[in-house]
Amino acid sequence: MAAAASVHPDAILRDLRKLWTDLGKENPETGVLRACAMTFIVVAAEEDDPQAFGETVAELTHENPSRVILLRICCAGNKRLESRVYAQCWKPFGSRQQICSEIIEISASPEHFADVPQIILGLTVPDLPIVLWSRKPDVNVDGLIPMADKVIVDSTGIPDPGQGLGYVKQLLAGGTNVGDLAWTRMSPWRQSVAQVFEDAGRPALEKVRITYYRQSPSVSGRYLAAWFRQAVPGVSVSLEPAPGTKRRSIFLEAAGLRASVEVEGSMAFLTVNGLTRESAVPDRDVAALLREELAILGQDATFRKVLQLAE
Amino acid sequence: MQPATHPAANPFIDAQRFERRAPPCTVVIFGANGDLTKRKLMPALYRLAYERRIPPNFAVLGNSRTQMDDETFRAKMCEDVKKFLEDSPFDQQLWDNFARGLYYLAGDLADHGFYQQMSAKLDHIAQAHQTGGNALFYLSIQPSYYQTVIEGLGSANLQQADKAWRRVIIEKPFGHDRDSARQLDAAIHKVFPEKRVYRIDHYLGKETVQNILAFRFGNGIFEPLWNRRYISAVQITGAESIGVEGRGSYYQEAGALRDMIQNHLLQVMATIGMEPPPAFEADTVRDERAKFLRSLRILKPEQVPLFAVAGQYGQAKLGAEEVPGFRQEPGVGTDSQTDTYAAVTFYVDNWRWARVPFYIRTGKRMPKRITDIAIQFSSAPHSVFSQSDDGSGRPNLLIIRIQPDEGISLRFQSKYPGSGMHLRPVSMDFNYGSSFGARTPSAYETLLLDAMVDDATLYTRQDMVDASWAAVQPILDDWGNRKFDFPNYAAGSWGPKESEQMLARQGHVWRVP
């Protein structure tokens, strides 16, 4: 379902209209359902695996039907700028009708990268949110950020955690509504901690120990420490190395309470005063992380506070 | 000195991201060997565990008359969950972990000694699983035993515990009529205060019924139209394609009016018609529902034949299949006067809805299974198009589909392509499944979790139940004293002709859903 297109918004939109007409003709009995709830701009680096990337986008469009604008950085030195449009369709179980999202793929060599924001500006869906997901922090997306209602990055793409944290802080300081997948990865941990304190009679948290097994605490670990500090001001929080183990742990202490949240491999262990419940850790691939971020298009108040405290 | 405790609000909750999670507790299921437990309750609890919404300190204590030990109960529940779990994979390792918290206690509900045993077992579970003594009692038993169990719980003082909460969930029907409902309430309130009584109406737990509130109160464009000036009628249909499916003897005592309209459909109607609450909180939402239900006009005896129609299906051939009539169903008397179809015109005596008819119908052996609500807007006041088929006389319809194909459609007129001005109705559709591909939780998952976290927003309150009974009681009284010429509609049809006539008298027709 591809169609060639010249790289001008009007031409691309014309090709989109033709795409939908053709899709309707291919399915004369049921037609197809064109679903769109936002514009989702995805920036892919040259080294990203196109197939894996396509699968992630396809998975996301099931729950977040969108006009996807897939910007591929490619072919340095080749002075290339081209586009194509196609549809991503799926059929819900038991349904005869296909539901389709539209994808506009723009391939641009670095020489043309500065031209791209102007093109994309003409391609966004009116009156619906615009979300930008930039896979690689080293790709300059400054021209796209102002048009986005939310920018999703992954600071773990920067090898030095300190620099990674700085990058996200800088985006926030510039007024960007930013989401960081390094923070999103912490949600299951945070939920488990919240569960320990679900009982209103639980004592106030006094001490937290977070272990890590790499050389220095990751951005995610730093976020977690900051989260404890903003939730319980005055709590003692330490980040400690735990060499020789693959188990990541959070130990919680309060009067009459010893609890821990631990993950090793695909298993999680939540222990409250000696009573342990094991559970499988859901496989949170990048699509799952993005799904969580796409569910929050407004300001994430907790993350903003955490980002300010993280160090 | 007492150690500092967290304030009532959990400081670690991130409402933007976290799903609700259950606090430590034991769910006690009376009727654990029954249909509801195996089909709905246990799969819902397992699913909550699967989604890690149940804490390590959680347990279930099942009860019925049947003798079995904990292990047998666990094995039985495992089979049932595997069989009835919907939209979810079964994970044996997760089940094994969950099942360690399942216990069973056989006992006679009328024996007060049994509740002493239950008290001891609950203490044991509270120790072993650190539930803090919190307990949610779920009455999934015949309604005739409700009072017995409530009294039994009271006899062993199980309704309260030191530094722990105790709540009770009661399944419908809440009484057989208004008097019996009031008697039941009085018996319940001797043991549990109203605040700790959760009357479950699973319709309110459906995502699409909750979405009515989001649709009405999360959007600015509909509310100004949501009144007698712009809406000419509302139709609510709750149709089932199946018959009584072996429940003939139960259904013969209930009937369609009691089984569907008095509870489910009146609650749906209240959701459509209630005033905006000041906040989405249990009491404010329920106050508005109750106010609406209290505004329902009570029919005078002589009005009942004009505003309510009873029906009963007769045998028919559906496709190649011979379908028995209600009176041929097992457990049903050959001269049964039970309504398998009921249609009622309700009026709401308040400023918003004055003179707007709310037509509600429900029936068994209808052409298809569907529950939907049609808001019929007033027609355009003047036709500017000359052609006779200009369609401007056709009202705009807003259709809210509760099940299946959950979603919302708006029907309006559009120009048919070509020369001339010919109008045709078109439909603008929102499909829940297409726009949000995520799995929607079952009503029981939602409602069980709500009860555990003490959120009664989607549960019915005593005054709501009482107002619903008040609205249908004159109809029940009239029908109880009449001899109908049943059957009066064929299986597979949309009901008796008297139902069409009821609407025709108001200048309306039933839609074909």
mmCIF file with all atom_site columns, N, CA, C and O in Angstrom, chain A residues 33 63 99 188 190-191 194-195 197 202-205 267 272-273 277-278 292-293 296 299-301, chain B residues 4-6 10 12 14 16-19 21 52 54-57 93 97 129-130 434-435 437-438:
data_model
loop_
_atom_site.group_PDB
_atom_site.id
_atom_site.type_symbol
_atom_site.label_atom_id
_atom_site.label_alt_id
_atom_site.label_comp_id
_atom_site.label_asym_id
_atom_site.label_entity_id
_atom_site.label_seq_id
_atom_site.pdbx_PDB_ins_code
_atom_site.Cartn_x
_atom_site.Cartn_y
_atom_site.Cartn_z
_atom_site.occupancy
_atom_site.B_iso_or_equiv
_atom_site.pdbx_formal_charge
_atom_site.auth_seq_id
_atom_site.auth_comp_id
_atom_site.auth_asym_id
_atom_site.auth_atom_id
_atom_site.pdbx_PDB_model_num
ATOM 1   N N  . LEU A 1 33  ? -12.010 1.619   8.166  1.00 0.00 ? 33  LEU A N  1
ATOM 2   C CA . LEU A 1 33  ? -12.261 2.698   9.121  1.00 0.00 ? 33  LEU A CA 1
ATOM 3   C C  . LEU A 1 33  ? -10.971 3.489   9.309  1.00 0.00 ? 33  LEU A C  1
ATOM 4   O O  . LEU A 1 33  ? -9.955  2.943   9.735  1.00 0.00 ? 33  LEU A O  1
ATOM 5   N N  . GLU A 1 63  ? -3.732  1.139   19.660 1.00 0.00 ? 63  GLU A N  1
ATOM 6   C CA . GLU A 1 63  ? -4.333  1.836   20.803 1.00 0.00 ? 63  GLU A CA 1
ATOM 7   C C  . GLU A 1 63  ? -4.324  3.338   20.623 1.00 0.00 ? 63  GLU A C  1
ATOM 8   O O  . GLU A 1 63  ? -5.056  4.042   21.306 1.00 0.00 ? 63  GLU A O  1
ATOM 9   N N  . ILE A 1 99  ? -9.368  -1.477  10.513 1.00 0.00 ? 99  ILE A N  1
ATOM 10  C CA . ILE A 1 99  ? -9.145  -0.138  11.056 1.00 0.00 ? 99  ILE A CA 1
ATOM 11  C C  . ILE A 1 99  ? -7.752  0.290   10.603 1.00 0.00 ? 99  ILE A C  1
ATOM 12  O O  . ILE A 1 99  ? -6.800  -0.476  10.748 1.00 0.00 ? 99  ILE A O  1
ATOM 13  N N  . PRO A 1 188 ? 6.539   0.297   37.033 1.00 0.00 ? 188 PRO A N  1
ATOM 14  C CA . PRO A 1 188 ? 6.217   -0.922  37.792 1.00 0.00 ? 188 PRO A CA 1
ATOM 15  C C  . PRO A 1 188 ? 6.863   -0.915  39.181 1.00 0.00 ? 188 PRO A C  1
ATOM 16  O O  . PRO A 1 188 ? 6.271   -1.376  40.160 1.00 0.00 ? 188 PRO A O  1
ATOM 17  N N  . ARG A 1 190 ? 7.600   1.763   40.956 1.00 0.00 ? 190 ARG A N  1
ATOM 18  C CA . ARG A 1 190 ? 6.901   2.761   41.775 1.00 0.00 ? 190 ARG A CA 1
ATOM 19  C C  . ARG A 1 190 ? 5.528   2.243   42.205 1.00 0.00 ? 190 ARG A C  1
ATOM 20  O O  . ARG A 1 190 ? 5.086   2.478   43.330 1.00 0.00 ? 190 ARG A O  1
ATOM 21  N N  . GLN A 1 191 ? 4.882   1.510   41.296 1.00 0.00 ? 191 GLN A N  1
ATOM 22  C CA . GLN A 1 191 ? 3.575   0.955   41.652 1.00 0.00 ? 191 GLN A CA 1
ATOM 23  C C  . GLN A 1 191 ? 3.707   -0.047  42.789 1.00 0.00 ? 191 GLN A C  1
ATOM 24  O O  . GLN A 1 191 ? 2.868   -0.085  43.689 1.00 0.00 ? 191 GLN A O  1
ATOM 25  N N  . ALA A 1 194 ? 4.131   1.850   45.941 1.00 0.00 ? 194 ALA A N  1
ATOM 26  C CA . ALA A 1 194 ? 2.848   2.443   46.350 1.00 0.00 ? 194 ALA A CA 1
ATOM 27  C C  . ALA A 1 194 ? 1.947   1.391   46.979 1.00 0.00 ? 194 ALA A C  1
ATOM 28  O O  . ALA A 1 194 ? 1.217   1.669   47.932 1.00 0.00 ? 194 ALA A O  1
ATOM 29  N N  . GLN A 1 195 ? 2.045   0.179   46.454 1.00 0.00 ? 195 GLN A N  1
ATOM 30  C CA . GLN A 1 195 ? 1.197   -0.893  46.978 1.00 0.00 ? 195 GLN A CA 1
ATOM 31  C C  . GLN A 1 195 ? 1.546   -1.215  48.435 1.00 0.00 ? 195 GLN A C  1
ATOM 32  O O  . GLN A 1 195 ? 0.674   -1.512  49.239 1.00 0.00 ? 195 GLN A O  1
ATOM 33  N N  . PHE A 1 197 ? 2.334   0.806   50.596 1.00 0.00 ? 197 PHE A N  1
ATOM 34  C CA . PHE A 1 197 ? 1.780   1.848   51.469 1.00 0.00 ? 197 PHE A CA 1
ATOM 35  C C  . PHE A 1 197 ? 0.296   2.087   51.201 1.00 0.00 ? 197 PHE A C  1
ATOM 36  O O  . PHE A 1 197 ? -0.235  3.135   51.555 1.00 0.00 ? 197 PHE A O  1
ATOM 37  N N  . ARG A 1 202 ? -0.145  2.308   57.549 1.00 0.00 ? 202 ARG A N  1
ATOM 38  C CA . ARG A 1 202 ? 1.289   2.042   57.440 1.00 0.00 ? 202 ARG A CA 1
ATOM 39  C C  . ARG A 1 202 ? 2.097   3.201   58.036 1.00 0.00 ? 202 ARG A C  1
ATOM 40  O O  . ARG A 1 202 ? 1.744   4.365   57.871 1.00 0.00 ? 202 ARG A O  1
ATOM 41  N N  . PRO A 1 203 ? 3.211   2.876   58.695 1.00 0.00 ? 203 PRO A N  1
ATOM 42  C CA . PRO A 1 203 ? 4.031   3.958   59.245 1.00 0.00 ? 203 PRO A CA 1
ATOM 43  C C  . PRO A 1 203 ? 4.710   4.755   58.136 1.00 0.00 ? 203 PRO A C  1
ATOM 44  O O  . PRO A 1 203 ? 4.867   4.271   57.015 1.00 0.00 ? 203 PRO A O  1
ATOM 45  N N  . ALA A 1 204 ? 5.107   5.971   58.462 1.00 0.00 ? 204 ALA A N  1
ATOM 46  C CA . ALA A 1 204 ? 5.762   6.835   57.473 1.00 0.00 ? 204 ALA A CA 1
ATOM 47  C C  . ALA A 1 204 ? 7.137   6.263   57.126 1.00 0.00 ? 204 ALA A C  1
ATOM 48  O O  . ALA A 1 204 ? 7.877   5.797   57.994 1.00 0.00 ? 204 ALA A O  1
ATOM 49  N N  . LEU A 1 205 ? 7.477   6.341   55.863 1.00 0.00 ? 205 LEU A N  1
ATOM 50  C CA . LEU A 1 205 ? 8.753   5.810   55.378 1.00 0.00 ? 205 LEU A CA 1
ATOM 51  C C  . LEU A 1 205 ? 9.914   6.616   55.958 1.00 0.00 ? 205 LEU A C  1
ATOM 52  O O  . LEU A 1 205 ? 9.885   7.847   55.989 1.00 0.00 ? 205 LEU A O  1
ATOM 53  N N  . MET A 1 267 ? 11.362  -12.129 36.897 1.00 0.00 ? 267 MET A N  1
ATOM 54  C CA . MET A 1 267 ? 10.544  -12.278 38.102 1.00 0.00 ? 267 MET A CA 1
ATOM 55  C C  . MET A 1 267 ? 10.698  -11.081 39.028 1.00 0.00 ? 267 MET A C  1
ATOM 56  O O  . MET A 1 267 ? 11.781  -10.519 39.181 1.00 0.00 ? 267 MET A O  1
ATOM 57  N N  . VAL A 1 272 ? 6.836   -7.949  52.141 1.00 0.00 ? 272 VAL A N  1
ATOM 58  C CA . VAL A 1 272 ? 6.396   -7.043  53.198 1.00 0.00 ? 272 VAL A CA 1
ATOM 59  C C  . VAL A 1 272 ? 6.481   -7.818  54.508 1.00 0.00 ? 272 VAL A C  1
ATOM 60  O O  . VAL A 1 272 ? 5.786   -8.815  54.692 1.00 0.00 ? 272 VAL A O  1
ATOM 61  N N  . ASN A 1 273 ? 7.358   -7.393  55.391 1.00 0.00 ? 273 ASN A N  1
ATOM 62  C CA . ASN A 1 273 ? 7.554   -8.049  56.683 1.00 0.00 ? 273 ASN A CA 1
ATOM 63  C C  . ASN A 1 273 ? 7.643   -9.570  56.553 1.00 0.00 ? 273 ASN A C  1
ATOM 64  O O  . ASN A 1 273 ? 6.948   -10.327 57.232 1.00 0.00 ? 273 ASN A O  1
ATOM 65  N N  . ARG A 1 277 ? 5.403   -12.013 47.710 1.00 0.00 ? 277 ARG A N  1
ATOM 66  C CA . ARG A 1 277 ? 4.587   -12.406 46.548 1.00 0.00 ? 277 ARG A CA 1
ATOM 67  C C  . ARG A 1 277 ? 5.442   -12.262 45.304 1.00 0.00 ? 277 ARG A C  1
ATOM 68  O O  . ARG A 1 277 ? 5.994   -11.205 45.044 1.00 0.00 ? 277 ARG A O  1
ATOM 69  N N  . GLU A 1 278 ? 5.511   -13.397 44.593 1.00 0.00 ? 278 GLU A N  1
ATOM 70  C CA . GLU A 1 278 ? 6.259   -13.374 43.325 1.00 0.00 ? 278 GLU A CA 1
ATOM 71  C C  . GLU A 1 278 ? 5.303   -13.034 42.202 1.00 0.00 ? 278 GLU A C  1
ATOM 72  O O  . GLU A 1 278 ? 4.126   -13.378 42.255 1.00 0.00 ? 278 GLU A O  1
ATOM 73  N N  . GLU A 1 292 ? 2.431   3.977   27.511 1.00 0.00 ? 292 GLU A N  1
ATOM 74  C CA . GLU A 1 292 ? 2.204   4.648   28.797 1.00 0.00 ? 292 GLU A CA 1
ATOM 75  C C  . GLU A 1 292 ? 2.374   6.163   28.644 1.00 0.00 ? 292 GLU A C  1
ATOM 76  O O  . GLU A 1 292 ? 1.579   6.937   29.172 1.00 0.00 ? 292 GLU A O  1
ATOM 77  N N  . GLU A 1 293 ? 3.393   6.567   27.915 1.00 0.00 ? 293 GLU A N  1
ATOM 78  C CA . GLU A 1 293 ? 3.616   8.006   27.739 1.00 0.00 ? 293 GLU A CA 1
ATOM 79  C C  . GLU A 1 293 ? 2.512   8.651   26.907 1.00 0.00 ? 293 GLU A C  1
ATOM 80  O O  . GLU A 1 293 ? 2.092   9.774   27.186 1.00 0.00 ? 293 GLU A O  1
ATOM 81  N N  . ILE A 1 296 ? -0.568  10.041  28.561 1.00 0.00 ? 296 ILE A N  1
ATOM 82  C CA . ILE A 1 296 ? -0.496  11.312  29.306 1.00 0.00 ? 296 ILE A CA 1
ATOM 83  C C  . ILE A 1 296 ? -0.027  12.392  28.332 1.00 0.00 ? 296 ILE A C  1
ATOM 84  O O  . ILE A 1 296 ? 1.170   12.538  28.107 1.00 0.00 ? 296 ILE A O  1
ATOM 85  N N  . GLN A 1 299 ? 0.597   17.832  31.137 1.00 0.00 ? 299 GLN A N  1
ATOM 86  C CA . GLN A 1 299 ? 1.785   17.899  31.993 1.00 0.00 ? 299 GLN A CA 1
ATOM 87  C C  . GLN A 1 299 ? 1.792   16.721  32.972 1.00 0.00 ? 299 GLN A C  1
ATOM 88  O O  . GLN A 1 299 ? 0.759   16.370  33.533 1.00 0.00 ? 299 GLN A O  1
ATOM 89  N N  . ASP A 1 300 ? 2.949   16.134  33.167 1.00 0.00 ? 300 ASP A N  1
ATOM 90  C CA . ASP A 1 300 ? 3.108   15.077  34.155 1.00 0.00 ? 300 ASP A CA 1
ATOM 91  C C  . ASP A 1 300 ? 3.690   15.725  35.415 1.00 0.00 ? 300 ASP A C  1
ATOM 92  O O  . ASP A 1 300 ? 4.905   15.931  35.535 1.00 0.00 ? 300 ASP A O  1
ATOM 93  N N  . ALA A 1 301 ? 2.791   16.060  36.329 1.00 0.00 ? 301 ALA A N  1
ATOM 94  C CA . ALA A 1 301 ? 3.194   16.857  37.496 1.00 0.00 ? 301 ALA A CA 1
ATOM 95  C C  . ALA A 1 301 ? 4.258   16.146  38.324 1.00 0.00 ? 301 ALA A C  1
ATOM 96  O O  . ALA A 1 301 ? 5.240   16.768  38.772 1.00 0.00 ? 301 ALA A O  1
ATOM 97  N N  . ALA B 2 4   ? 5.007   7.775   63.530 1.00 0.00 ? 4   ALA B N  1
ATOM 98  C CA . ALA B 2 4   ? 4.275   8.601   62.560 1.00 0.00 ? 4   ALA B CA 1
ATOM 99  C C  . ALA B 2 4   ? 3.688   7.710   61.473 1.00 0.00 ? 4   ALA B C  1
ATOM 100 O O  . ALA B 2 4   ? 4.303   6.741   61.050 1.00 0.00 ? 4   ALA B O  1
ATOM 101 N N  . THR B 2 5   ? 2.505   8.009   61.047 1.00 0.00 ? 5   THR B N  1
ATOM 102 C CA . THR B 2 5   ? 1.914   7.260   59.939 1.00 0.00 ? 5   THR B CA 1
ATOM 103 C C  . THR B 2 5   ? 1.680   8.206   58.772 1.00 0.00 ? 5   THR B C  1
ATOM 104 O O  . THR B 2 5   ? 1.605   9.408   58.944 1.00 0.00 ? 5   THR B O  1
ATOM 105 N N  . HIS B 2 6   ? 1.570   7.593   57.583 1.00 0.00 ? 6   HIS B N  1
ATOM 106 C CA . HIS B 2 6   ? 1.282   8.410   56.422 1.00 0.00 ? 6   HIS B CA 1
ATOM 107 C C  . HIS B 2 6   ? -0.123  8.967   56.548 1.00 0.00 ? 6   HIS B C  1
ATOM 108 O O  . HIS B 2 6   ? -0.990  8.331   57.115 1.00 0.00 ? 6   HIS B O  1
ATOM 109 N N  . ASN B 2 10  ? -2.079  8.038   50.112 1.00 0.00 ? 10  ASN B N  1
ATOM 110 C CA . ASN B 2 10  ? -0.802  7.365   49.906 1.00 0.00 ? 10  ASN B CA 1
ATOM 111 C C  . ASN B 2 10  ? 0.135   8.309   49.137 1.00 0.00 ? 10  ASN B C  1
ATOM 112 O O  . ASN B 2 10  ? -0.168  8.700   48.011 1.00 0.00 ? 10  ASN B O  1
ATOM 113 N N  . PHE B 2 12  ? 2.715   7.845   47.555 1.00 0.00 ? 12  PHE B N  1
ATOM 114 C CA . PHE B 2 12  ? 3.387   7.258   46.398 1.00 0.00 ? 12  PHE B CA 1
ATOM 115 C C  . PHE B 2 12  ? 2.444   7.041   45.212 1.00 0.00 ? 12  PHE B C  1
ATOM 116 O O  . PHE B 2 12  ? 2.862   6.558   44.164 1.00 0.00 ? 12  PHE B O  1
ATOM 117 N N  . ASP B 2 14  ? 0.564   7.737   41.979 1.00 0.00 ? 14  ASP B N  1
ATOM 118 C CA . ASP B 2 14  ? 0.697   8.616   40.821 1.00 0.00 ? 14  ASP B CA 1
ATOM 119 C C  . ASP B 2 14  ? -0.552  8.396   39.969 1.00 0.00 ? 14  ASP B C  1
ATOM 120 O O  . ASP B 2 14  ? -0.602  7.493   39.131 1.00 0.00 ? 14  ASP B O  1
ATOM 121 N N  . GLN B 2 16  ? -1.868  9.777   37.572 1.00 0.00 ? 16  GLN B N  1
ATOM 122 C CA . GLN B 2 16  ? -1.802  9.876   36.110 1.00 0.00 ? 16  GLN B CA 1
ATOM 123 C C  . GLN B 2 16  ? -1.352  8.568   35.473 1.00 0.00 ? 16  GLN B C  1
ATOM 124 O O  . GLN B 2 16  ? -1.659  8.291   34.331 1.00 0.00 ? 16  GLN B O  1
ATOM 125 N N  . ARG B 2 17  ? -0.595  7.780   36.221 1.00 0.00 ? 17  ARG B N  1
ATOM 126 C CA . ARG B 2 17  ? -0.025  6.578   35.624 1.00 0.00 ? 17  ARG B CA 1
ATOM 127 C C  . ARG B 2 17  ? -0.509  5.281   36.241 1.00 0.00 ? 17  ARG B C  1
ATOM 128 O O  . ARG B 2 17  ? -0.600  4.265   35.553 1.00 0.00 ? 17  ARG B O  1
ATOM 129 N N  . PHE B 2 18  ? -0.782  5.284   37.521 1.00 0.00 ? 18  PHE B N  1
ATOM 130 C CA . PHE B 2 18  ? -1.048  4.011   38.187 1.00 0.00 ? 18  PHE B CA 1
ATOM 131 C C  . PHE B 2 18  ? -2.511  3.625   38.088 1.00 0.00 ? 18  PHE B C  1
ATOM 132 O O  . PHE B 2 18  ? -3.400  4.458   38.242 1.00 0.00 ? 18  PHE B O  1
ATOM 133 N N  . GLU B 2 19  ? -2.726  2.357   37.853 1.00 0.00 ? 19  GLU B N  1
ATOM 134 C CA . GLU B 2 19  ? -4.064  1.807   37.979 1.00 0.00 ? 19  GLU B CA 1
ATOM 135 C C  . GLU B 2 19  ? -4.357  1.640   39.470 1.00 0.00 ? 19  GLU B C  1
ATOM 136 O O  . GLU B 2 19  ? -3.442  1.539   40.282 1.00 0.00 ? 19  GLU B O  1
ATOM 137 N N  . ARG B 2 21  ? -5.174  -0.077  42.892 1.00 0.00 ? 21  ARG B N  1
ATOM 138 C CA . ARG B 2 21  ? -4.749  -1.370  43.440 1.00 0.00 ? 21  ARG B CA 1
ATOM 139 C C  . ARG B 2 21  ? -5.468  -1.652  44.744 1.00 0.00 ? 21  ARG B C  1
ATOM 140 O O  . ARG B 2 21  ? -5.778  -0.738  45.501 1.00 0.00 ? 21  ARG B O  1
ATOM 141 N N  . ARG B 2 52  ? -1.404  -7.352  38.657 1.00 0.00 ? 52  ARG B N  1
ATOM 142 C CA . ARG B 2 52  ? -0.685  -6.962  39.867 1.00 0.00 ? 52  ARG B CA 1
ATOM 143 C C  . ARG B 2 52  ? -1.416  -5.848  40.612 1.00 0.00 ? 52  ARG B C  1
ATOM 144 O O  . ARG B 2 52  ? -0.817  -4.937  41.149 1.00 0.00 ? 52  ARG B O  1
ATOM 145 N N  . ILE B 2 54  ? -3.482  -6.720  42.996 1.00 0.00 ? 54  ILE B N  1
ATOM 146 C CA . ILE B 2 54  ? -3.786  -7.332  44.288 1.00 0.00 ? 54  ILE B CA 1
ATOM 147 C C  . ILE B 2 54  ? -2.470  -7.493  45.041 1.00 0.00 ? 54  ILE B C  1
ATOM 148 O O  . ILE B 2 54  ? -1.475  -7.921  44.458 1.00 0.00 ? 54  ILE B O  1
ATOM 149 N N  . PRO B 2 55  ? -2.442  -7.120  46.301 1.00 0.00 ? 55  PRO B N  1
ATOM 150 C CA . PRO B 2 55  ? -1.177  -7.141  47.035 1.00 0.00 ? 55  PRO B CA 1
ATOM 151 C C  . PRO B 2 55  ? -0.804  -8.542  47.521 1.00 0.00 ? 55  PRO B C  1
ATOM 152 O O  . PRO B 2 55  ? -1.630  -9.459  47.456 1.00 0.00 ? 55  PRO B O  1
ATOM 153 N N  . PRO B 2 56  ? 0.405   -8.700  48.025 1.00 0.00 ? 56  PRO B N  1
ATOM 154 C CA . PRO B 2 56  ? 0.776   -10.012 48.571 1.00 0.00 ? 56  PRO B CA 1
ATOM 155 C C  . PRO B 2 56  ? -0.142  -10.405 49.730 1.00 0.00 ? 56  PRO B C  1
ATOM 156 O O  . PRO B 2 56  ? -0.453  -11.578 49.910 1.00 0.00 ? 56  PRO B O  1
ATOM 157 N N  . ASN B 2 57  ? -0.560  -9.389  50.494 1.00 0.00 ? 57  ASN B N  1
ATOM 158 C CA . ASN B 2 57  ? -1.407  -9.702  51.663 1.00 0.00 ? 57  ASN B CA 1
ATOM 159 C C  . ASN B 2 57  ? -2.875  -9.681  51.280 1.00 0.00 ? 57  ASN B C  1
ATOM 160 O O  . ASN B 2 57  ? -3.612  -8.773  51.642 1.00 0.00 ? 57  ASN B O  1
ATOM 161 N N  . GLN B 2 93  ? 2.039   -20.263 36.885 1.00 0.00 ? 93  GLN B N  1
ATOM 162 C CA . GLN B 2 93  ? 2.889   -19.826 38.003 1.00 0.00 ? 93  GLN B CA 1
ATOM 163 C C  . GLN B 2 93  ? 2.191   -18.728 38.812 1.00 0.00 ? 93  GLN B C  1
ATOM 164 O O  . GLN B 2 93  ? 2.180   -18.747 40.043 1.00 0.00 ? 93  GLN B O  1
ATOM 165 N N  . ASN B 2 97  ? 0.688   -18.910 42.795 1.00 0.00 ? 97  ASN B N  1
ATOM 166 C CA . ASN B 2 97  ? 0.957   -17.894 43.811 1.00 0.00 ? 97  ASN B CA 1
ATOM 167 C C  . ASN B 2 97  ? -0.346  -17.331 44.371 1.00 0.00 ? 97  ASN B C  1
ATOM 168 O O  . ASN B 2 97  ? -0.536  -17.203 45.573 1.00 0.00 ? 97  ASN B O  1
ATOM 169 N N  . HIS B 2 129 ? -1.631  -14.011 56.293 1.00 0.00 ? 129 HIS B N  1
ATOM 170 C CA . HIS B 2 129 ? -1.472  -13.173 55.090 1.00 0.00 ? 129 HIS B CA 1
ATOM 171 C C  . HIS B 2 129 ? -1.355  -11.689 55.397 1.00 0.00 ? 129 HIS B C  1
ATOM 172 O O  . HIS B 2 129 ? -1.322  -10.876 54.469 1.00 0.00 ? 129 HIS B O  1
ATOM 173 N N  . GLN B 2 130 ? -1.324  -11.365 56.659 1.00 0.00 ? 130 GLN B N  1
ATOM 174 C CA . GLN B 2 130 ? -1.157  -9.954  57.073 1.00 0.00 ? 130 GLN B CA 1
ATOM 175 C C  . GLN B 2 130 ? -2.175  -9.045  56.381 1.00 0.00 ? 130 GLN B C  1
ATOM 176 O O  . GLN B 2 130 ? -1.827  -8.012  55.795 1.00 0.00 ? 130 GLN B O  1
ATOM 177 N N  . SER B 2 434 ? -12.173 0.595   18.343 1.00 0.00 ? 434 SER B N  1
ATOM 178 C CA . SER B 2 434 ? -11.235 1.095   17.341 1.00 0.00 ? 434 SER B CA 1
ATOM 179 C C  . SER B 2 434 ? -10.387 2.218   17.889 1.00 0.00 ? 434 SER B C  1
ATOM 180 O O  . SER B 2 434 ? -9.206  2.338   17.573 1.00 0.00 ? 434 SER B O  1
ATOM 181 N N  . SER B 2 435 ? -11.000 3.073   18.673 1.00 0.00 ? 435 SER B N  1
ATOM 182 C CA . SER B 2 435 ? -10.259 4.241   19.144 1.00 0.00 ? 435 SER B CA 1
ATOM 183 C C  . SER B 2 435 ? -9.324  3.900   20.285 1.00 0.00 ? 435 SER B C  1
ATOM 184 O O  . SER B 2 435 ? -8.302  4.539   20.470 1.00 0.00 ? 435 SER B O  1
ATOM 185 N N  . GLY B 2 437 ? -7.630  0.544   21.515 1.00 0.00 ? 437 GLY B N  1
ATOM 186 C CA . GLY B 2 437 ? -7.468  -0.894  21.304 1.00 0.00 ? 437 GLY B CA 1
ATOM 187 C C  . GLY B 2 437 ? -7.211  -1.666  22.582 1.00 0.00 ? 437 GLY B C  1
ATOM 188 O O  . GLY B 2 437 ? -7.172  -2.889  22.583 1.00 0.00 ? 437 GLY B O  1
ATOM 189 N N  . ALA B 2 438 ? -7.050  -0.959  23.702 1.00 0.00 ? 438 ALA B N  1
ATOM 190 C CA . ALA B 2 438 ? -6.706  -1.636  24.950 1.00 0.00 ? 438 ALA B CA 1
ATOM 191 C C  . ALA B 2 438 ? -7.862  -2.502  25.429 1.00 0.00 ? 438 ALA B C  1
ATOM 192 O O  . ALA B 2 438 ? -9.024  -2.228  25.150 1.00 0.00 ? 438 ALA B O  1
#
